[in-house]
């Protein structure tokens, strides 16, 4: 069964760093862009950023530019989100998602990881 | 591109028809608009891609249309499992933002 398995969430103090990862299973990982989406408690979905299929380009939403970095290792079918200088407003559930260009949509989502930024 | 969904909350009964709107602040390139359904504690599920195409396994009670800046998701003959939050998203131009969501409640 095609899936993305996430890891790395937890409670972290403001200003500290945290790294989230997603591992693909039974998917064509290296042929697709990978995105990160987050959701604050009781709030809507927010697009965080993306990395191209080959890792050559990344894009981020303005609120995380300069603090978050997306990377990938296609040999390990893994995409990561390095989050630095964390703020309370970064608290939420973080999802990785596989982008398929044919439907132009996310066809597979990770299960989500809770990140809580609090002192 | 800012996506504005309306209404914020829609209260209906099983068997009714739900009409959800997603309006973009500017034209969405290639009408790359998707619709997702999200239930509490779950990741979103893809319903519709490219404005009007149903994803695999989605019942034909779900239909969508639209182009340019105005997009609509219609759910006919509401079933109890359809009551959830629905989001639209555009993939025409980065950042690939979502609408704020429409809560469909019984």
GROMACS .gro file of C-alpha atoms in nm:
model
  225
    1UNK     CA    1   0.000   0.000   0.000
    2UNK     CA    2   0.139   0.335  -0.104
    3UNK     CA    3   0.194   0.557   0.196
    4UNK     CA    4   0.402   0.826   0.360
    5UNK     CA    5   0.513   0.760   0.716
    6UNK     CA    6   0.602   1.065   0.924
    7UNK     CA    7   0.823   1.109   1.227
    8UNK     CA    8   0.985   1.380   1.437
    9UNK     CA    9   0.706   1.578   1.600
   10UNK     CA   10   0.706   1.684   1.963
   11UNK     CA   11   0.721   1.969   2.211
   12UNK     CA   12   0.994   2.227   2.159
   13UNK     CA   13   1.080   2.560   2.317
   14UNK     CA   14   1.056   2.883   2.119
   15UNK     CA   15   1.373   2.965   1.931
   16UNK     CA   16   1.483   2.602   1.914
   17UNK     CA   17   1.501   2.370   1.612
   18UNK     CA   18   1.314   2.055   1.511
   19UNK     CA   19   1.339   1.824   1.213
   20UNK     CA   20   1.046   1.637   1.063
   21UNK     CA   21   1.078   1.350   0.817
   22UNK     CA   22   0.855   1.150   0.588
   23UNK     CA   23   0.946   0.819   0.432
   24UNK     CA   24   0.770   0.693   0.122
   25UNK     CA   25   0.665   0.333   0.087
   26UNK     CA   26   0.559   0.167  -0.239
   27UNK     CA   27   0.547   0.497  -0.423
   28UNK     CA   28   0.739   0.651  -0.711
   29UNK     CA   29   0.910   0.890  -0.474
   30UNK     CA   30   1.185   1.028  -0.694
   31UNK     CA   31   0.947   1.126  -0.974
   32UNK     CA   32   0.733   1.368  -0.777
   33UNK     CA   33   0.751   1.693  -0.591
   34UNK     CA   34   0.694   1.677  -0.218
   35UNK     CA   35   0.508   1.941  -0.018
   36UNK     CA   36   0.455   2.027   0.346
   37UNK     CA   37   0.120   2.149   0.476
   38UNK     CA   38   0.038   2.248   0.834
   39UNK     CA   39  -0.274   2.307   1.037
   40UNK     CA   40  -0.299   2.506   1.354
   41UNK     CA   41  -0.523   2.375   1.630
   42UNK     CA   42  -0.880   2.423   1.517
   43UNK     CA   43  -0.764   2.610   1.209
   44UNK     CA   44  -0.750   2.556   0.836
   45UNK     CA   45  -0.482   2.410   0.614
   46UNK     CA   46  -0.175   2.620   0.537
   47UNK     CA   47   0.069   2.544   0.260
   48UNK     CA   48   0.425   2.555   0.395
   49UNK     CA   49   0.650   2.474   0.102
   50UNK     CA   50   0.766   2.230  -0.161
   51UNK     CA   51   1.072   2.064  -0.308
   52UNK     CA   52   1.104   1.957  -0.668
   53UNK     CA   53   1.131   1.588  -0.757
   54UNK     CA   54   1.510   1.611  -0.792
   55UNK     CA   55   1.567   1.852  -0.505
   56UNK     CA   56   1.686   2.128  -0.738
   57UNK     CA   57   1.431   2.387  -0.629
   58UNK     CA   58   1.240   2.477  -0.316
   59UNK     CA   59   0.962   2.726  -0.245
   60UNK     CA   60   0.822   2.845   0.086
   61UNK     CA   61   0.538   3.047   0.221
   62UNK     CA   62   0.650   3.390   0.340
   63UNK     CA   63   0.602   3.321   0.712
   64UNK     CA   64   0.866   3.045   0.715
   65UNK     CA   65   1.118   3.178   0.464
   66UNK     CA   66   1.466   3.187   0.613
   67UNK     CA   67   1.363   2.963   0.905
   68UNK     CA   68   1.243   2.640   0.742
   69UNK     CA   69   1.435   2.424   0.494
   70UNK     CA   70   1.300   2.136   0.291
   71UNK     CA   71   1.535   1.865   0.166
   72UNK     CA   72   1.506   1.517   0.024
   73UNK     CA   73   1.706   1.200  -0.023
   74UNK     CA   74   1.558   1.003  -0.310
   75UNK     CA   75   1.779   0.702  -0.239
   76UNK     CA   76   1.605   0.672   0.099
   77UNK     CA   77   1.264   0.793  -0.025
   78UNK     CA   78   1.276   1.056   0.246
   79UNK     CA   79   1.175   1.421   0.258
   80UNK     CA   80   1.261   1.638   0.557
   81UNK     CA   81   1.151   1.970   0.701
   82UNK     CA   82   1.416   2.144   0.911
   83UNK     CA   83   1.248   2.405   1.129
   84UNK     CA   84   1.472   2.662   1.298
   85UNK     CA   85   1.394   2.963   1.517
   86UNK     CA   86   1.056   2.814   1.600
   87UNK     CA   87   0.775   3.039   1.720
   88UNK     CA   88   0.454   2.971   1.907
   89UNK     CA   89   0.258   3.034   1.587
   90UNK     CA   90   0.437   2.740   1.423
   91UNK     CA   91   0.243   2.508   1.652
   92UNK     CA   92   0.022   2.264   1.466
   93UNK     CA   93  -0.004   1.938   1.279
   94UNK     CA   94   0.242   1.904   0.995
   95UNK     CA   95   0.163   1.690   0.694
   96UNK     CA   96   0.390   1.582   0.414
   97UNK     CA   97   0.214   1.526   0.084
   98UNK     CA   98   0.312   1.379  -0.249
   99UNK     CA   99   0.226   1.599  -0.545
  100UNK     CA  100   0.122   1.429  -0.866
  101UNK     CA  101   0.146   1.657  -1.168
  102UNK     CA  102  -0.099   1.460  -1.376
  103UNK     CA  103  -0.400   1.538  -1.165
  104UNK     CA  104  -0.214   1.841  -1.024
  105UNK     CA  105  -0.304   1.746  -0.669
  106UNK     CA  106  -0.185   1.571  -0.356
  107UNK     CA  107  -0.267   1.205  -0.401
  108UNK     CA  108  -0.094   1.075  -0.087
  109UNK     CA  109  -0.068   1.240   0.255
  110UNK     CA  110   0.137   1.149   0.558
  111UNK     CA  111  -0.050   1.082   0.879
  112UNK     CA  112   0.047   1.416   1.029
  113UNK     CA  113   0.281   1.509   1.313
  114UNK     CA  114   0.200   1.739   1.603
  115UNK     CA  115   0.454   2.010   1.671
  116UNK     CA  116   0.401   2.217   1.985
  117UNK     CA  117   0.617   2.524   2.036
  118UNK     CA  118   0.590   2.626   2.398
  119UNK     CA  119   0.809   2.724   2.688
  120UNK     CA  120  -0.378   3.409  -0.511
  121UNK     CA  121  -0.626   3.434  -0.224
  122UNK     CA  122  -0.901   3.173  -0.218
  123UNK     CA  123  -1.223   3.267  -0.040
  124UNK     CA  124  -1.464   2.988   0.043
  125UNK     CA  125  -1.828   3.040   0.121
  126UNK     CA  126  -2.024   2.984   0.323
  127UNK     CA  127  -1.804   2.935   0.628
  128UNK     CA  128  -2.052   2.689   0.771
  129UNK     CA  129  -2.333   2.507   0.593
  130UNK     CA  130  -2.604   2.337   0.796
  131UNK     CA  131  -2.799   2.074   0.606
  132UNK     CA  132  -2.966   1.738   0.651
  133UNK     CA  133  -2.890   1.397   0.501
  134UNK     CA  134  -3.047   1.379   0.158
  135UNK     CA  135  -2.999   1.750   0.091
  136UNK     CA  136  -2.773   1.905  -0.171
  137UNK     CA  137  -2.469   2.107  -0.064
  138UNK     CA  138  -2.322   2.377  -0.283
  139UNK     CA  139  -1.980   2.509  -0.177
  140UNK     CA  140  -1.805   2.802  -0.339
  141UNK     CA  141  -1.439   2.885  -0.384
  142UNK     CA  142  -1.352   3.223  -0.534
  143UNK     CA  143  -0.999   3.318  -0.635
  144UNK     CA  144  -0.859   3.672  -0.620
  145UNK     CA  145  -0.719   3.622  -0.970
  146UNK     CA  146  -0.757   3.368  -1.244
  147UNK     CA  147  -0.615   3.025  -1.160
  148UNK     CA  148  -0.378   2.907  -1.430
  149UNK     CA  149  -0.511   2.603  -1.615
  150UNK     CA  150  -0.797   2.587  -1.361
  151UNK     CA  151  -0.569   2.389  -1.132
  152UNK     CA  152  -0.812   2.385  -0.841
  153UNK     CA  153  -0.850   2.088  -0.611
  154UNK     CA  154  -1.104   2.006  -0.343
  155UNK     CA  155  -1.030   1.808  -0.027
  156UNK     CA  156  -1.247   1.666   0.247
  157UNK     CA  157  -1.115   1.654   0.602
  158UNK     CA  158  -1.267   1.477   0.900
  159UNK     CA  159  -1.152   1.529   1.261
  160UNK     CA  160  -0.820   1.362   1.337
  161UNK     CA  161  -0.759   1.267   0.976
  162UNK     CA  162  -0.545   1.392   0.692
  163UNK     CA  163  -0.732   1.557   0.407
  164UNK     CA  164  -0.864   1.335   0.131
  165UNK     CA  165  -0.854   1.432  -0.236
  166UNK     CA  166  -1.201   1.466  -0.389
  167UNK     CA  167  -1.164   1.672  -0.706
  168UNK     CA  168  -0.868   1.775  -0.918
  169UNK     CA  169  -0.833   2.017  -1.209
  170UNK     CA  170  -1.157   2.187  -1.109
  171UNK     CA  171  -1.396   1.913  -1.217
  172UNK     CA  172  -1.239   1.566  -1.223
  173UNK     CA  173  -1.330   1.320  -0.949
  174UNK     CA  174  -1.044   1.139  -0.781
  175UNK     CA  175  -1.034   0.760  -0.775
  176UNK     CA  176  -1.299   0.610  -0.550
  177UNK     CA  177  -1.499   0.929  -0.501
  178UNK     CA  178  -1.876   0.872  -0.538
  179UNK     CA  179  -2.053   1.044  -0.825
  180UNK     CA  180  -2.260   1.234  -0.568
  181UNK     CA  181  -1.961   1.467  -0.564
  182UNK     CA  182  -1.926   1.696  -0.863
  183UNK     CA  183  -1.743   2.019  -0.927
  184UNK     CA  184  -1.719   2.287  -1.187
  185UNK     CA  185  -1.574   2.626  -1.255
  186UNK     CA  186  -1.305   2.815  -1.433
  187UNK     CA  187  -1.104   3.131  -1.400
  188UNK     CA  188  -1.188   3.267  -1.057
  189UNK     CA  189  -1.510   3.090  -0.960
  190UNK     CA  190  -1.528   2.725  -0.860
  191UNK     CA  191  -1.805   2.516  -0.708
  192UNK     CA  192  -1.826   2.181  -0.532
  193UNK     CA  193  -2.169   2.018  -0.528
  194UNK     CA  194  -2.260   1.722  -0.311
  195UNK     CA  195  -2.594   1.560  -0.396
  196UNK     CA  196  -2.797   1.336  -0.168
  197UNK     CA  197  -2.585   1.405   0.139
  198UNK     CA  198  -2.485   1.099   0.336
  199UNK     CA  199  -2.398   1.109   0.709
  200UNK     CA  200  -2.030   1.052   0.626
  201UNK     CA  201  -2.020   1.365   0.407
  202UNK     CA  202  -2.041   1.599   0.705
  203UNK     CA  203  -1.687   1.732   0.733
  204UNK     CA  204  -1.474   2.031   0.641
  205UNK     CA  205  -1.401   2.100   0.275
  206UNK     CA  206  -1.105   2.293   0.140
  207UNK     CA  207  -1.017   2.418  -0.203
  208UNK     CA  208  -0.656   2.470  -0.310
  209UNK     CA  209  -0.498   2.617  -0.621
  210UNK     CA  210  -0.189   2.487  -0.797
  211UNK     CA  211  -0.177   2.752  -1.062
  212UNK     CA  212   0.073   2.987  -0.895
  213UNK     CA  213   0.302   2.954  -0.596
  214UNK     CA  214   0.227   2.987  -0.305
  215UNK     CA  215  -0.023   2.704  -0.343
  216UNK     CA  216  -0.258   2.831  -0.076
  217UNK     CA  217  -0.582   2.683   0.049
  218UNK     CA  218  -0.915   2.845   0.108
  219UNK     CA  219  -1.017   2.885   0.470
  220UNK     CA  220  -1.258   2.591   0.450
  221UNK     CA  221  -1.632   2.530   0.463
  222UNK     CA  222  -1.768   2.329   0.752
  223UNK     CA  223  -2.061   2.112   0.645
  224UNK     CA  224  -2.262   2.023   0.953
  225UNK     CA  225  -2.581   1.836   1.021
   0.00000   0.00000   0.00000
